[in-house]
PDB file of C-alpha atoms and ligand atoms in Angstrom:
ATOM      1  CA  MET X   1     -41.841  -8.489  66.309  1.00 43.00           C
ATOM      2  CA  PRO X   2     -38.356  -7.601  67.603  1.00 44.00           C
ATOM      3  CA  LEU X   3     -36.687  -4.573  66.009  1.00 43.00           C
ATOM      4  CA  PHE X   4     -33.967  -6.760  64.443  1.00 43.00           C
ATOM      5  CA  HIS X   5     -36.532  -8.552  62.261  1.00 45.00           C
ATOM      6  CA  LYS X   6     -38.155  -5.300  61.187  1.00 43.00           C
ATOM      7  CA  LYS X   7     -34.796  -3.949  60.030  1.00 43.00           C
ATOM      8  CA  LYS X   8     -34.068  -7.116  58.081  1.00 45.00           C
ATOM      9  CA  ARG X   9     -37.449  -6.980  56.355  1.00 39.00           C
ATOM     10  CA  ALA X  10     -36.974  -3.351  55.360  1.00 45.00           C
ATOM     11  CA  ALA X  11     -33.582  -4.188  53.840  1.00 45.00           C
ATOM     12  CA  ALA X  12     -34.999  -7.122  51.890  1.00 50.00           C
ATOM     13  CA  GLN X  13     -37.756  -4.960  50.413  1.00 60.00           C
ATOM     14  CA  ALA X  14     -35.614  -1.931  49.599  1.00 79.00           C
ATOM     15  CA  PRO X  15     -34.898  -1.382  45.899  1.00 88.00           C
ATOM     16  CA  ALA X  16     -31.650  -2.827  44.590  1.00 95.00           C
ATOM     17  CA  PRO X  17     -28.746  -0.387  44.188  1.00 97.00           C
ATOM     18  CA  ALA X  18     -28.791   1.079  40.677  1.00 98.00           C
ATOM     19  CA  HIS X  19     -25.156   0.233  39.948  1.00 98.00           C
ATOM     20  CA  ILE X  20     -23.165  -2.675  41.379  1.00 98.00           C
ATOM     21  CA  ALA X  21     -19.525  -3.260  40.460  1.00 98.00           C
ATOM     22  CA  ILE X  22     -17.610  -6.451  41.214  1.00 98.00           C
ATOM     23  CA  ILE X  23     -13.935  -7.444  41.329  1.00 98.00           C
ATOM     24  CA  MET X  24     -14.293 -11.132  40.434  1.00 98.00           C
ATOM     25  CA  ASP X  25     -11.411 -12.333  42.598  1.00 98.00           C
ATOM     26  CA  GLY X  26     -10.389 -15.743  43.906  1.00 98.00           C
ATOM     27  CA  ASN X  27     -10.677 -17.945  40.816  1.00 98.00           C
ATOM     28  CA  GLY X  28      -7.069 -19.121  41.054  1.00 98.00           C
ATOM     29  CA  ARG X  29      -7.326 -20.073  44.737  1.00 98.00           C
ATOM     30  CA  TRP X  30     -10.630 -21.833  44.113  1.00 98.00           C
ATOM     31  CA  ALA X  31      -8.944 -23.984  41.457  1.00 98.00           C
ATOM     32  CA  LYS X  32      -5.810 -24.590  43.546  1.00 98.00           C
ATOM     33  CA  LYS X  33      -7.897 -25.872  46.463  1.00 98.00           C
ATOM     34  CA  ARG X  34      -9.307 -28.500  44.094  1.00 98.00           C
ATOM     35  CA  GLY X  35      -5.985 -29.396  42.450  1.00 98.00           C
ATOM     36  CA  MET X  36      -7.231 -27.915  39.170  1.00 98.00           C
ATOM     37  CA  PRO X  37      -5.469 -25.528  36.734  1.00 97.00           C
ATOM     38  CA  ARG X  38      -6.099 -21.809  37.204  1.00 97.00           C
ATOM     39  CA  THR X  39      -8.032 -21.705  33.925  1.00 97.00           C
ATOM     40  CA  ALA X  40     -10.613 -24.077  35.459  1.00 98.00           C
ATOM     41  CA  GLY X  41     -11.097 -21.474  38.197  1.00 98.00           C
ATOM     42  CA  HIS X  42     -11.748 -18.811  35.582  1.00 98.00           C
ATOM     43  CA  ALA X  43     -14.236 -21.090  33.802  1.00 98.00           C
ATOM     44  CA  ALA X  44     -16.101 -21.549  37.109  1.00 98.00           C
ATOM     45  CA  GLY X  45     -15.854 -17.774  37.640  1.00 98.00           C
ATOM     46  CA  ALA X  46     -17.431 -17.142  34.234  1.00 97.00           C
ATOM     47  CA  GLU X  47     -20.387 -19.374  35.256  1.00 97.00           C
ATOM     48  CA  THR X  48     -20.753 -17.386  38.466  1.00 98.00           C
ATOM     49  CA  PHE X  49     -20.735 -14.203  36.432  1.00 97.00           C
ATOM     50  CA  ARG X  50     -23.618 -15.552  34.345  1.00 95.00           C
ATOM     51  CA  THR X  51     -25.658 -16.474  37.451  1.00 96.00           C
ATOM     52  CA  VAL X  52     -24.991 -13.161  39.175  1.00 97.00           C
ATOM     53  CA  ALA X  53     -25.809 -11.125  36.036  1.00 96.00           C
ATOM     54  CA  ASN X  54     -29.147 -12.958  35.754  1.00 94.00           C
ATOM     55  CA  HIS X  55     -29.888 -12.303  39.402  1.00 97.00           C
ATOM     56  CA  CYS X  56     -29.104  -8.598  38.928  1.00 97.00           C
ATOM     57  CA  LYS X  57     -31.555  -8.553  36.039  1.00 96.00           C
ATOM     58  CA  ASP X  58     -34.232 -10.264  38.173  1.00 95.00           C
ATOM     59  CA  ILE X  59     -33.928  -7.888  41.119  1.00 97.00           C
ATOM     60  CA  GLY X  60     -33.824  -4.699  39.054  1.00 96.00           C
ATOM     61  CA  VAL X  61     -30.155  -3.672  39.193  1.00 98.00           C
ATOM     62  CA  GLN X  62     -29.676  -1.251  36.301  1.00 98.00           C
ATOM     63  CA  TYR X  63     -25.907  -1.506  35.830  1.00 98.00           C
ATOM     64  CA  LEU X  64     -23.494  -4.314  36.629  1.00 98.00           C
ATOM     65  CA  THR X  65     -19.794  -3.625  36.033  1.00 98.00           C
ATOM     66  CA  VAL X  66     -17.343  -6.520  36.303  1.00 98.00           C
ATOM     67  CA  TYR X  67     -13.546  -6.544  36.253  1.00 98.00           C
ATOM     68  CA  ALA X  68     -12.788  -9.312  33.777  1.00 98.00           C
ATOM     69  CA  PHE X  69      -9.205  -8.450  32.771  1.00 98.00           C
ATOM     70  CA  SER X  70      -7.005  -5.644  34.059  1.00 98.00           C
ATOM     71  CA  THR X  71      -4.175  -3.753  32.356  1.00 97.00           C
ATOM     72  CA  GLU X  72      -1.884  -5.647  34.777  1.00 97.00           C
ATOM     73  CA  ASN X  73      -3.278  -9.125  33.975  1.00 98.00           C
ATOM     74  CA  TRP X  74      -1.051  -9.363  30.854  1.00 98.00           C
ATOM     75  CA  LYS X  75       1.749 -10.303  33.298  1.00 98.00           C
ATOM     76  CA  ARG X  76       0.101 -13.724  33.777  1.00 97.00           C
ATOM     77  CA  SER X  77       1.206 -16.777  31.800  1.00 97.00           C
ATOM     78  CA  PRO X  78       0.221 -16.894  28.106  1.00 97.00           C
ATOM     79  CA  ASP X  79      -1.913 -19.959  28.903  1.00 97.00           C
ATOM     80  CA  GLU X  80      -3.910 -18.134  31.535  1.00 97.00           C
ATOM     81  CA  VAL X  81      -4.324 -14.990  29.393  1.00 98.00           C
ATOM     82  CA  GLU X  82      -5.498 -17.114  26.463  1.00 98.00           C
ATOM     83  CA  GLY X  83      -7.858 -19.008  28.764  1.00 98.00           C
ATOM     84  CA  ILE X  84      -9.544 -15.810  29.979  1.00 98.00           C
ATOM     85  CA  MET X  85      -9.768 -14.365  26.440  1.00 98.00           C
ATOM     86  CA  GLY X  86     -11.290 -17.654  25.258  1.00 98.00           C
ATOM     87  CA  LEU X  87     -13.919 -17.517  28.002  1.00 98.00           C
ATOM     88  CA  LEU X  88     -14.782 -13.938  27.101  1.00 98.00           C
ATOM     89  CA  GLU X  89     -15.126 -14.919  23.457  1.00 97.00           C
ATOM     90  CA  ARG X  90     -17.351 -17.882  24.308  1.00 97.00           C
ATOM     91  CA  TYR X  91     -19.514 -15.773  26.611  1.00 96.00           C
ATOM     92  CA  LEU X  92     -19.931 -13.025  24.004  1.00 97.00           C
ATOM     93  CA  HIS X  93     -20.926 -15.543  21.309  1.00 96.00           C
ATOM     94  CA  GLU X  94     -23.540 -16.958  23.673  1.00 94.00           C
ATOM     95  CA  ALA X  95     -24.724 -13.460  24.552  1.00 93.00           C
ATOM     96  CA  LEU X  96     -25.224 -12.758  20.840  1.00 93.00           C
ATOM     97  CA  GLU X  97     -27.398 -15.858  20.452  1.00 92.00           C
ATOM     98  CA  ARG X  98     -29.574 -15.023  23.473  1.00 89.00           C
ATOM     99  CA  MET X  99     -29.558 -11.302  23.031  1.00 85.00           C
ATOM    100  CA  THR X 100     -33.069 -10.705  21.757  1.00 82.00           C
ATOM    101  CA  ARG X 101     -34.501 -12.935  24.482  1.00 88.00           C
ATOM    102  CA  ASP X 102     -32.491 -11.530  27.398  1.00 88.00           C
ATOM    103  CA  ARG X 103     -32.448  -7.890  26.231  1.00 93.00           C
ATOM    104  CA  VAL X 104     -29.224  -7.287  28.202  1.00 94.00           C
ATOM    105  CA  LYS X 105     -27.187  -4.306  27.072  1.00 96.00           C
ATOM    106  CA  ILE X 106     -23.449  -4.955  27.007  1.00 97.00           C
ATOM    107  CA  GLU X 107     -20.759  -2.272  27.078  1.00 98.00           C
ATOM    108  CA  PHE X 108     -16.994  -2.476  27.415  1.00 98.00           C
ATOM    109  CA  PHE X 109     -14.673  -0.433  29.597  1.00 98.00           C
ATOM    110  CA  GLY X 110     -11.011  -0.580  28.672  1.00 98.00           C
ATOM    111  CA  ASP X 111      -8.533  -0.225  25.835  1.00 97.00           C
ATOM    112  CA  LEU X 112      -9.742  -2.943  23.491  1.00 98.00           C
ATOM    113  CA  SER X 113      -7.054  -2.183  20.877  1.00 97.00           C
ATOM    114  CA  ARG X 114      -4.719  -4.731  22.504  1.00 97.00           C
ATOM    115  CA  LEU X 115      -7.196  -7.596  22.032  1.00 98.00           C
ATOM    116  CA  SER X 116      -7.117  -9.905  19.007  1.00 98.00           C
ATOM    117  CA  PRO X 117      -8.834  -8.422  15.922  1.00 98.00           C
ATOM    118  CA  GLU X 118     -11.479 -11.202  16.195  1.00 97.00           C
ATOM    119  CA  LEU X 119     -12.310 -10.359  19.802  1.00 98.00           C
ATOM    120  CA  GLN X 120     -12.387  -6.630  19.006  1.00 98.00           C
ATOM    121  CA  ALA X 121     -14.836  -7.275  16.167  1.00 98.00           C
ATOM    122  CA  LEU X 122     -16.983  -9.431  18.445  1.00 98.00           C
ATOM    123  CA  CYS X 123     -17.064  -6.690  21.101  1.00 98.00           C
ATOM    124  CA  SER X 124     -18.164  -4.123  18.485  1.00 98.00           C
ATOM    125  CA  ARG X 125     -20.900  -6.435  17.221  1.00 97.00           C
ATOM    126  CA  VAL X 126     -22.198  -7.137  20.735  1.00 97.00           C
ATOM    127  CA  ARG X 127     -22.132  -3.434  21.600  1.00 97.00           C
ATOM    128  CA  GLU X 128     -23.969  -2.460  18.398  1.00 96.00           C
ATOM    129  CA  LEU X 129     -26.618  -5.168  18.609  1.00 95.00           C
ATOM    130  CA  SER X 130     -27.415  -4.637  22.283  1.00 95.00           C
ATOM    131  CA  ARG X 131     -27.335  -0.840  22.104  1.00 94.00           C
ATOM    132  CA  SER X 132     -31.113  -0.388  22.421  1.00 93.00           C
ATOM    133  CA  PHE X 133     -31.781  -3.117  25.010  1.00 94.00           C
ATOM    134  CA  GLU X 134     -33.315  -1.904  28.217  1.00 90.00           C
ATOM    135  CA  SER X 135     -32.834  -4.657  30.796  1.00 92.00           C
ATOM    136  CA  VAL X 136     -29.689  -4.649  32.990  1.00 95.00           C
ATOM    137  CA  GLN X 137     -26.601  -3.056  31.392  1.00 97.00           C
ATOM    138  CA  VAL X 138     -23.475  -5.160  31.879  1.00 97.00           C
ATOM    139  CA  ASN X 139     -20.163  -3.327  31.588  1.00 98.00           C
ATOM    140  CA  LEU X 140     -17.317  -5.745  30.949  1.00 98.00           C
ATOM    141  CA  CYS X 141     -13.952  -4.282  31.938  1.00 98.00           C
ATOM    142  CA  ILE X 142     -11.358  -5.755  29.610  1.00 98.00           C
ATOM    143  CA  ASN X 143      -7.760  -4.502  29.487  1.00 98.00           C
ATOM    144  CA  TYR X 144      -9.094  -1.976  31.963  1.00 98.00           C
ATOM    145  CA  GLY X 145      -7.174   0.056  34.513  1.00 98.00           C
ATOM    146  CA  GLY X 146      -8.481   3.033  36.478  1.00 98.00           C
ATOM    147  CA  ARG X 147      -5.254   5.001  36.033  1.00 98.00           C
ATOM    148  CA  ASP X 148      -5.118   4.155  32.344  1.00 98.00           C
ATOM    149  CA  GLU X 149      -8.716   5.376  31.969  1.00 98.00           C
ATOM    150  CA  ILE X 150      -7.939   8.678  33.719  1.00 98.00           C
ATOM    151  CA  LEU X 151      -4.795   9.191  31.592  1.00 98.00           C
ATOM    152  CA  HIS X 152      -6.759   8.455  28.437  1.00 97.00           C
ATOM    153  CA  ALA X 153      -9.384  11.050  29.409  1.00 98.00           C
ATOM    154  CA  ALA X 154      -6.687  13.612  30.315  1.00 98.00           C
ATOM    155  CA  LYS X 155      -4.957  13.125  26.950  1.00 98.00           C
ATOM    156  CA  THR X 156      -8.260  13.502  25.093  1.00 98.00           C
ATOM    157  CA  PHE X 157      -8.982  16.732  26.919  1.00 98.00           C
ATOM    158  CA  ALA X 158      -5.437  18.055  26.392  1.00 98.00           C
ATOM    159  CA  ALA X 159      -5.723  17.328  22.662  1.00 98.00           C
ATOM    160  CA  ARG X 160      -9.000  19.282  22.542  1.00 98.00           C
ATOM    161  CA  CYS X 161      -7.313  22.208  24.264  1.00 98.00           C
ATOM    162  CA  ALA X 162      -4.371  22.076  21.850  1.00 98.00           C
ATOM    163  CA  ALA X 163      -6.831  22.106  18.948  1.00 98.00           C
ATOM    164  CA  GLY X 164      -8.576  25.159  20.426  1.00 98.00           C
ATOM    165  CA  GLU X 165     -11.797  23.209  21.043  1.00 98.00           C
ATOM    166  CA  ALA X 166     -11.661  23.380  24.860  1.00 98.00           C
ATOM    167  CA  ARG X 167     -10.223  25.623  27.589  1.00 98.00           C
ATOM    168  CA  PRO X 168      -8.314  24.139  30.586  1.00 98.00           C
ATOM    169  CA  GLU X 169     -10.027  26.467  33.079  1.00 98.00           C
ATOM    170  CA  ALA X 170     -13.451  25.272  31.898  1.00 97.00           C
ATOM    171  CA  LEU X 171     -12.754  21.626  32.829  1.00 98.00           C
ATOM    172  CA  ASP X 172     -15.128  20.404  35.535  1.00 98.00           C
ATOM    173  CA  GLU X 173     -16.005  17.000  37.013  1.00 98.00           C
ATOM    174  CA  GLU X 174     -18.954  16.503  34.696  1.00 98.00           C
ATOM    175  CA  THR X 175     -16.899  17.165  31.562  1.00 98.00           C
ATOM    176  CA  PHE X 176     -14.110  14.882  32.790  1.00 98.00           C
ATOM    177  CA  SER X 177     -16.566  12.080  33.684  1.00 98.00           C
ATOM    178  CA  GLY X 178     -17.876  12.331  30.131  1.00 98.00           C
ATOM    179  CA  LEU X 179     -14.420  11.437  28.798  1.00 98.00           C
ATOM    180  CA  LEU X 180     -14.158   8.189  30.785  1.00 98.00           C
ATOM    181  CA  TYR X 181     -15.199   4.741  29.518  1.00 98.00           C
ATOM    182  CA  SER X 182     -18.189   5.063  31.851  1.00 98.00           C
ATOM    183  CA  ALA X 183     -19.475   8.272  30.200  1.00 98.00           C
ATOM    184  CA  GLY X 184     -23.199   8.673  30.813  1.00 97.00           C
ATOM    185  CA  ILE X 185     -23.362   5.869  33.412  1.00 98.00           C
ATOM    186  CA  PRO X 186     -23.971   6.753  37.075  1.00 98.00           C
ATOM    187  CA  ASP X 187     -21.147   5.984  39.513  1.00 98.00           C
ATOM    188  CA  PRO X 188     -21.310   2.591  41.249  1.00 98.00           C
ATOM    189  CA  ASP X 189     -23.298   2.567  44.493  1.00 98.00           C
ATOM    190  CA  LEU X 190     -21.790  -0.673  45.727  1.00 98.00           C
ATOM    191  CA  ILE X 191     -18.418  -2.270  44.948  1.00 98.00           C
ATOM    192  CA  ILE X 192     -18.034  -5.913  45.926  1.00 98.00           C
ATOM    193  CA  ARG X 193     -14.732  -7.729  46.311  1.00 98.00           C
ATOM    194  CA  PRO X 194     -14.848 -11.396  47.245  1.00 98.00           C
ATOM    195  CA  SER X 195     -11.918 -13.674  48.199  1.00 98.00           C
ATOM    196  CA  GLY X 196     -10.773 -11.871  51.358  1.00 98.00           C
ATOM    197  CA  GLU X 197      -8.705  -9.136  49.668  1.00 97.00           C
ATOM    198  CA  GLN X 198      -9.531  -5.591  50.702  1.00 97.00           C
ATOM    199  CA  ARG X 199      -8.076  -3.275  48.080  1.00 97.00           C
ATOM    200  CA  ILE X 200      -9.284  -1.500  44.940  1.00 98.00           C
ATOM    201  CA  SER X 201      -6.617  -2.814  42.517  1.00 98.00           C
ATOM    202  CA  ASN X 202      -6.942  -0.002  39.971  1.00 98.00           C
ATOM    203  CA  PHE X 203     -10.711  -0.565  39.542  1.00 98.00           C
ATOM    204  CA  LEU X 204     -13.017   2.432  38.815  1.00 98.00           C
ATOM    205  CA  LEU X 205     -10.703   4.850  40.662  1.00 98.00           C
ATOM    206  CA  TRP X 206     -12.595   7.987  39.629  1.00 98.00           C
ATOM    207  CA  GLN X 207     -16.072   6.462  39.816  1.00 98.00           C
ATOM    208  CA  ALA X 208     -15.574   4.888  43.261  1.00 98.00           C
ATOM    209  CA  ALA X 209     -15.458   8.285  45.010  1.00 97.00           C
ATOM    210  CA  TYR X 210     -18.658   7.668  47.033  1.00 96.00           C
ATOM    211  CA  ALA X 211     -19.214   3.944  46.540  1.00 98.00           C
ATOM    212  CA  GLU X 212     -19.923   1.650  49.481  1.00 98.00           C
ATOM    213  CA  PHE X 213     -17.546  -1.337  49.691  1.00 98.00           C
ATOM    214  CA  TYR X 214     -18.479  -4.880  50.585  1.00 98.00           C
ATOM    215  CA  PHE X 215     -15.811  -7.506  51.235  1.00 98.00           C
ATOM    216  CA  THR X 216     -16.339 -11.202  51.793  1.00 98.00           C
ATOM    217  CA  ASP X 217     -14.020 -14.203  52.179  1.00 98.00           C
ATOM    218  CA  VAL X 218     -16.102 -16.244  49.720  1.00 98.00           C
ATOM    219  CA  LEU X 219     -14.111 -16.980  46.539  1.00 98.00           C
ATOM    220  CA  TRP X 220     -15.716 -15.673  43.345  1.00 98.00           C
ATOM    221  CA  PRO X 221     -16.677 -19.089  41.883  1.00 98.00           C
ATOM    222  CA  ASP X 222     -18.608 -19.796  45.130  1.00 98.00           C
ATOM    223  CA  PHE X 223     -20.356 -16.418  45.092  1.00 98.00           C
ATOM    224  CA  GLY X 224     -24.063 -16.719  44.245  1.00 97.00           C
ATOM    225  CA  PRO X 225     -27.414 -14.908  44.428  1.00 97.00           C
ATOM    226  CA  ALA X 226     -27.632 -15.399  48.225  1.00 97.00           C
ATOM    227  CA  GLU X 227     -24.222 -13.779  48.640  1.00 98.00           C
ATOM    228  CA  LEU X 228     -25.253 -10.878  46.402  1.00 98.00           C
ATOM    229  CA  ASP X 229     -28.418 -10.407  48.475  1.00 97.00           C
ATOM    230  CA  ARG X 230     -26.256 -10.305  51.625  1.00 97.00           C
ATOM    231  CA  ALA X 231     -24.075  -7.596  50.059  1.00 98.00           C
ATOM    232  CA  ILE X 232     -27.172  -5.589  49.116  1.00 98.00           C
ATOM    233  CA  ALA X 233     -28.618  -5.955  52.628  1.00 96.00           C
ATOM    234  CA  ALA X 234     -25.310  -4.663  54.048  1.00 97.00           C
ATOM    235  CA  PHE X 235     -25.452  -1.769  51.573  1.00 97.00           C
ATOM    236  CA  HIS X 236     -28.928  -0.825  52.816  1.00 96.00           C
ATOM    237  CA  GLY X 237     -27.619  -0.777  56.370  1.00 92.00           C
ATOM    238  CA  ARG X 238     -25.080   1.947  55.502  1.00 91.00           C
ATOM    239  CA  SER X 239     -25.684   5.660  55.890  1.00 82.00           C
ATOM    240  CA  ARG X 240     -24.575   7.442  52.708  1.00 77.00           C
ATOM    241  CA  ARG X 241     -23.838  11.108  53.297  1.00 80.00           C
ATOM    242  CA  PHE X 242     -21.801  12.019  50.191  1.00 82.00           C
ATOM    243  CA  GLY X 243     -19.685  14.346  52.323  1.00 83.00           C
ATOM    244  CA  GLY X 244     -22.699  16.050  53.880  1.00 84.00           C
ATOM    245  CA  VAL X 245     -24.498  15.606  57.210  1.00 77.00           C
ATOM    246  CA  VAL X 246     -27.693  13.613  57.590  1.00 67.00           C
TER     247      VAL X 246
HETATM  248  C1  FPP E 301      -9.181 -12.766  39.421  1.00 62.67           C
HETATM  249  O1  FPP E 301      -8.969 -13.970  40.138  1.00 62.67           O
HETATM  250  C2  FPP E 301      -9.876 -13.042  38.163  1.00 62.67           C
HETATM  251  C3  FPP E 301      -9.453 -12.679  36.920  1.00 62.67           C
HETATM  252  C4  FPP E 301      -8.195 -11.957  36.701  1.00 62.67           C
HETATM  253  C5  FPP E 301     -10.200 -13.056  35.693  1.00 62.67           C
HETATM  254  C6  FPP E 301     -11.697 -12.970  35.776  1.00 62.67           C
HETATM  255  C7  FPP E 301     -12.258 -13.613  34.562  1.00 62.67           C
HETATM  256  C8  FPP E 301     -13.368 -14.392  34.523  1.00 62.67           C
HETATM  257  C9  FPP E 301     -14.258 -14.612  35.688  1.00 62.67           C
HETATM  258  C10 FPP E 301     -13.756 -15.129  33.268  1.00 62.67           C
HETATM  259  C11 FPP E 301     -14.202 -14.313  32.112  1.00 62.67           C
HETATM  260  C12 FPP E 301     -15.272 -13.344  32.414  1.00 62.67           C
HETATM  261  C13 FPP E 301     -16.493 -13.289  31.836  1.00 62.67           C
HETATM  262  C14 FPP E 301     -17.298 -12.086  32.143  1.00 62.67           C
HETATM  263  C15 FPP E 301     -17.054 -14.321  30.951  1.00 62.67           C
HETATM  264  P1  FPP E 301      -7.479 -14.488  40.364  1.00 62.67           P
HETATM  265  O2  FPP E 301      -7.085 -15.298  39.180  1.00 62.67           O
HETATM  266  O3  FPP E 301      -6.589 -13.330  40.639  1.00 62.67           O
HETATM  267  O4  FPP E 301      -7.653 -15.394  41.636  1.00 62.67           O
HETATM  268  P2  FPP E 301      -6.560 -15.635  42.768  1.00 62.67           P
HETATM  269  O5  FPP E 301      -6.342 -14.310  43.441  1.00 62.67           O
HETATM  270  O6  FPP E 301      -7.229 -16.631  43.661  1.00 62.67           O
HETATM  271  O7  FPP E 301      -5.330 -16.171  42.100  1.00 62.67           O
END
């Protein structure tokens, strides 16, 4: 068998990355191409999210983090913001119904205090009820920004110092990581951005330090299990050195 095939086989059989993070981009363009409103693109994107989350569960990904709504997304029209919040609400209600069957753990990254009281209550309920589930953990980033997260952690630490509970010189990376929304969760191994854009857009700024990036022109609503497998195969073809020499 030619070497090329051997390499491909090895990649297909390699274990899935433990933590995959995705910037679900391209919903608006997907809708525009079809003469549909942007909210229809987000609805299609939410379906893709469901399919991809199930695939992650099937192939043994332990953590899936998705950027659902950024701290900057409030600048969009009230219709679009309401549309995305409505989709999140619908998805979380469905997740509650299927929770015991799917055993998916759901967490939230972001400042949820700006969400409606109903959505905040729903997030708390989902978090509480799924706390002990052991299949894939889905982290939904809502009103999330990487800089906002770092500032929030810095303020928490400063307040502890002011209260005499911590010392500035004792701050290390582990302590700081423990103050982020992602406390206790390993950093993402692979960050995927569809839709042709190649930037980080304030996503997981601290946690992305050694992540591998995968970009594709496919728009998020068209992204499926085959596309995820391609991203994982590309990931396995990379040499991760974490600043060292291999
Ligand atoms: C970016 O595409 C997408 C968003 C800002 C929203 C993502 C939200 C969802 C997929 C729906 C809710 C999520 C869940 C988990 C149920 P864009 O609008 O910037 O696309 P464009 O760049 O083509 O305009």
